[in-house]
Short mmCIF file of C-alpha atoms in Angstrom, two decimals:
data_model
loop_
_atom_site.label_atom_id
_atom_site.label_comp_id
_atom_site.label_asym_id
_atom_site.label_seq_id
_atom_site.Cartn_x
_atom_site.Cartn_y
_atom_site.Cartn_z
CA UNK A 1 94.10 158.46 103.40
CA UNK A 2 94.13 155.61 100.94
CA UNK A 3 97.12 153.46 101.92
CA UNK A 4 98.67 151.53 99.08
CA UNK A 5 101.86 149.63 98.54
CA UNK A 6 103.22 152.53 96.52
CA UNK A 7 102.87 154.85 99.52
CA UNK A 8 104.81 152.57 101.85
CA UNK A 9 108.43 153.41 102.55
CA UNK A 10 110.83 150.87 101.04
CA UNK A 11 111.49 147.98 103.39
CA UNK A 12 114.88 146.39 103.64
CA UNK A 13 114.91 142.60 103.95
CA UNK A 14 114.98 141.38 107.54
CA UNK A 15 116.72 138.25 108.68
CA UNK A 16 115.46 135.77 111.27
CA UNK A 17 117.27 132.69 112.55
CA UNK A 18 115.52 129.32 112.57
CA UNK A 19 118.41 127.22 113.86
CA UNK A 20 122.19 127.01 113.42
CA UNK A 21 122.08 126.28 109.69
CA UNK A 22 118.84 127.90 108.55
CA UNK A 23 117.39 131.38 108.52
CA UNK A 24 114.73 133.34 106.67
CA UNK A 25 114.88 136.63 104.86
CA UNK A 26 111.63 138.60 105.09
CA UNK A 27 111.00 141.01 102.26
CA UNK A 28 108.15 142.64 100.31
CA UNK A 29 106.39 140.33 97.93
CA UNK A 30 107.13 140.75 94.21
CA UNK A 31 105.16 139.85 91.09
CA UNK A 32 107.81 137.20 90.29
CA UNK A 33 106.96 135.40 93.57
CA UNK A 34 103.64 134.07 92.20
CA UNK A 35 104.86 130.55 91.25
CA UNK A 36 106.75 130.12 94.54
CA UNK A 37 103.78 131.42 96.52
CA UNK A 38 101.48 128.99 94.76
CA UNK A 39 103.91 126.15 95.61
CA UNK A 40 104.03 127.37 99.23
CA UNK A 41 100.26 127.21 99.63
CA UNK A 42 100.11 123.82 97.87
CA UNK A 43 102.68 122.52 100.37
CA UNK A 44 100.68 123.57 103.43
CA UNK A 45 98.71 120.89 105.23
CA UNK A 46 94.94 120.99 104.76
CA UNK A 47 94.63 122.20 108.37
CA UNK A 48 97.06 125.09 107.82
CA UNK A 49 95.19 126.12 104.64
CA UNK A 50 91.87 125.90 106.53
CA UNK A 51 93.22 128.18 109.26
CA UNK A 52 94.71 130.66 106.78
CA UNK A 53 91.62 130.94 104.60
CA UNK A 54 89.01 130.26 107.35
CA UNK A 55 87.49 127.25 105.66
CA UNK A 56 87.84 124.01 103.74
CA UNK A 57 86.72 125.37 100.36
CA UNK A 58 88.64 124.60 97.24
CA UNK A 59 91.02 127.32 96.17
CA UNK A 60 92.61 128.17 92.85
CA UNK A 61 96.05 128.63 94.39
CA UNK A 62 97.69 129.80 91.16
CA UNK A 63 95.09 132.56 90.72
CA UNK A 64 95.32 133.44 94.41
CA UNK A 65 99.12 133.72 94.20
CA UNK A 66 98.79 136.11 91.26
CA UNK A 67 96.34 138.25 93.26
CA UNK A 68 98.65 138.26 96.30
CA UNK A 69 101.58 139.43 94.17
CA UNK A 70 99.68 142.31 92.57
CA UNK A 71 101.54 145.56 93.40
CA UNK A 72 98.28 147.03 94.73
CA UNK A 73 98.11 144.22 97.32
CA UNK A 74 101.03 144.70 99.72
CA UNK A 75 102.48 141.74 101.52
CA UNK A 76 105.62 140.03 102.70
CA UNK A 77 107.27 136.68 102.12
CA UNK A 78 109.83 134.80 104.16
CA UNK A 79 112.48 133.16 102.00
CA UNK A 80 114.32 130.12 103.36
CA UNK A 81 118.10 130.28 103.43
CA UNK A 82 119.75 126.93 104.05
CA UNK A 83 122.23 124.60 102.43
CA UNK A 84 120.31 122.30 100.15
CA UNK A 85 117.59 122.14 97.53
CA UNK A 86 114.98 124.18 99.46
CA UNK A 87 117.23 127.25 99.63
CA UNK A 88 115.28 130.20 98.23
CA UNK A 89 111.82 128.68 98.80
CA UNK A 90 108.96 130.80 100.14
CA UNK A 91 108.16 129.45 103.61
CA UNK A 92 105.78 132.11 104.94
CA UNK A 93 103.46 134.80 103.62
CA UNK A 94 101.64 137.78 105.10
CA UNK A 95 99.10 139.89 103.26
CA UNK A 96 97.89 143.40 104.06
CA UNK A 97 94.56 144.51 102.60
CA UNK A 98 93.95 148.24 103.26
CA UNK A 99 90.34 149.39 103.41
CA UNK A 100 91.05 153.02 102.42
CA UNK A 101 90.07 154.31 105.87
CA UNK A 102 93.34 153.78 107.75
CA UNK A 103 92.68 150.13 108.59
CA UNK A 104 93.70 146.87 106.94
CA UNK A 105 92.96 143.18 107.19
CA UNK A 106 96.12 141.14 107.74
CA UNK A 107 96.59 137.41 107.32
CA UNK A 108 99.52 135.05 107.80
CA UNK A 109 100.68 131.55 106.92
CA UNK A 110 103.88 129.72 107.85
CA UNK A 111 105.10 126.40 106.44
CA UNK A 112 104.05 123.55 108.72
CA UNK A 113 107.63 122.39 109.35
CA UNK A 114 108.66 125.87 110.51
CA UNK A 115 105.74 126.70 112.80
CA UNK A 116 106.87 127.36 116.36
CA UNK A 117 110.41 128.35 115.29
CA UNK A 118 110.10 132.16 115.33
CA UNK A 119 109.23 132.67 111.66
CA UNK A 120 105.66 133.74 112.47
CA UNK A 121 106.85 136.17 115.15
CA UNK A 122 109.37 137.76 112.76
CA UNK A 123 106.76 137.93 109.99
CA UNK A 124 104.17 139.49 112.32
CA UNK A 125 106.64 142.14 113.48
CA UNK A 126 107.61 142.96 109.88
CA UNK A 127 103.96 143.08 108.79
CA UNK A 128 103.02 145.52 111.55
CA UNK A 129 106.01 147.69 110.57
CA UNK A 130 104.86 147.58 106.93
CA UNK A 131 101.33 148.60 107.95
CA UNK A 132 102.72 151.53 109.96
CA UNK A 133 104.89 152.62 107.01
CA UNK A 134 101.74 152.66 104.87
CA UNK A 135 100.17 155.16 107.27
CA UNK A 136 97.65 152.67 108.64
CA UNK A 137 96.38 153.21 112.18
CA UNK A 138 94.78 149.80 112.78
CA UNK A 139 95.05 146.24 111.55
CA UNK A 140 92.44 143.53 111.86
CA UNK A 141 92.85 139.77 111.76
CA UNK A 142 90.15 137.12 111.63
CA UNK A 143 91.02 133.68 112.93
CA UNK A 144 89.35 130.58 114.23
CA UNK A 145 88.88 130.90 117.98
CA UNK A 146 90.97 127.76 118.56
CA UNK A 147 93.98 129.15 116.65
CA UNK A 148 96.05 129.66 119.80
CA UNK A 149 99.32 130.10 117.88
CA UNK A 150 97.94 133.07 115.97
CA UNK A 151 96.59 134.62 119.17
CA UNK A 152 100.08 134.28 120.67
CA UNK A 153 101.49 136.24 117.75
CA UNK A 154 98.92 139.02 117.65
CA UNK A 155 98.00 139.80 121.24
CA UNK A 156 101.52 140.26 122.68
CA UNK A 157 102.75 142.12 119.56
CA UNK A 158 103.24 145.36 121.48
CA UNK A 159 100.20 146.97 119.85
CA UNK A 160 97.15 148.17 121.72
CA UNK A 161 94.37 145.56 121.48
CA UNK A 162 91.35 147.63 120.41
CA UNK A 163 89.01 144.70 119.90
CA UNK A 164 89.09 140.98 120.62
CA UNK A 165 85.72 139.36 120.05
CA UNK A 166 84.57 135.86 119.23
CA UNK A 167 81.39 135.15 117.29
CA UNK A 168 80.38 131.78 115.84
CA UNK A 169 83.85 130.34 116.42
CA UNK A 170 85.68 133.14 114.62
CA UNK A 171 87.74 135.63 116.56
CA UNK A 172 88.35 139.13 115.29
CA UNK A 173 91.34 140.98 116.72
CA UNK A 174 91.91 144.67 115.97
CA UNK A 175 95.23 146.22 116.92
CA UNK A 176 96.09 149.92 117.14
CA UNK A 177 99.32 150.85 115.41
CA UNK A 178 100.37 153.89 117.43
CA UNK A 179 103.94 154.88 116.57
#
């Protein structure tokens, strides 16, 4: 089965609290999110970009944002809801890249200021639900072996860990998505 965004069941936005005055709304990415997604990645620290993209290379973030918002490339964004000028900003992104064989590569990024506040956990949960709705049976994530925060999101996600191997400082985690 070739899983695509069009085959996924519609997802209703999910809400996650950050603190008493702020929360995020997690929803499917849209083509119109490209400028905000580009701004989001520009606002990440160099270390967060290195962890997300597994390297220090230079990136054309505007072109990348357009690719991430292509309807054939499913993903989710977390939108900040707070009083003030940042209300409505993209503060997290997850991408799902199906391989056409029931598996997909997933990747995540959360704004530096919101890491450790539950946004990543909510985004991971929503991403796994999206993958299931697409008919996928497995997801795979590649991360630097020292990315403890990402390990803490993936391994206790409630999915069966099918593979967890480290080679040359990069860890590959494969999760089974049994219903």
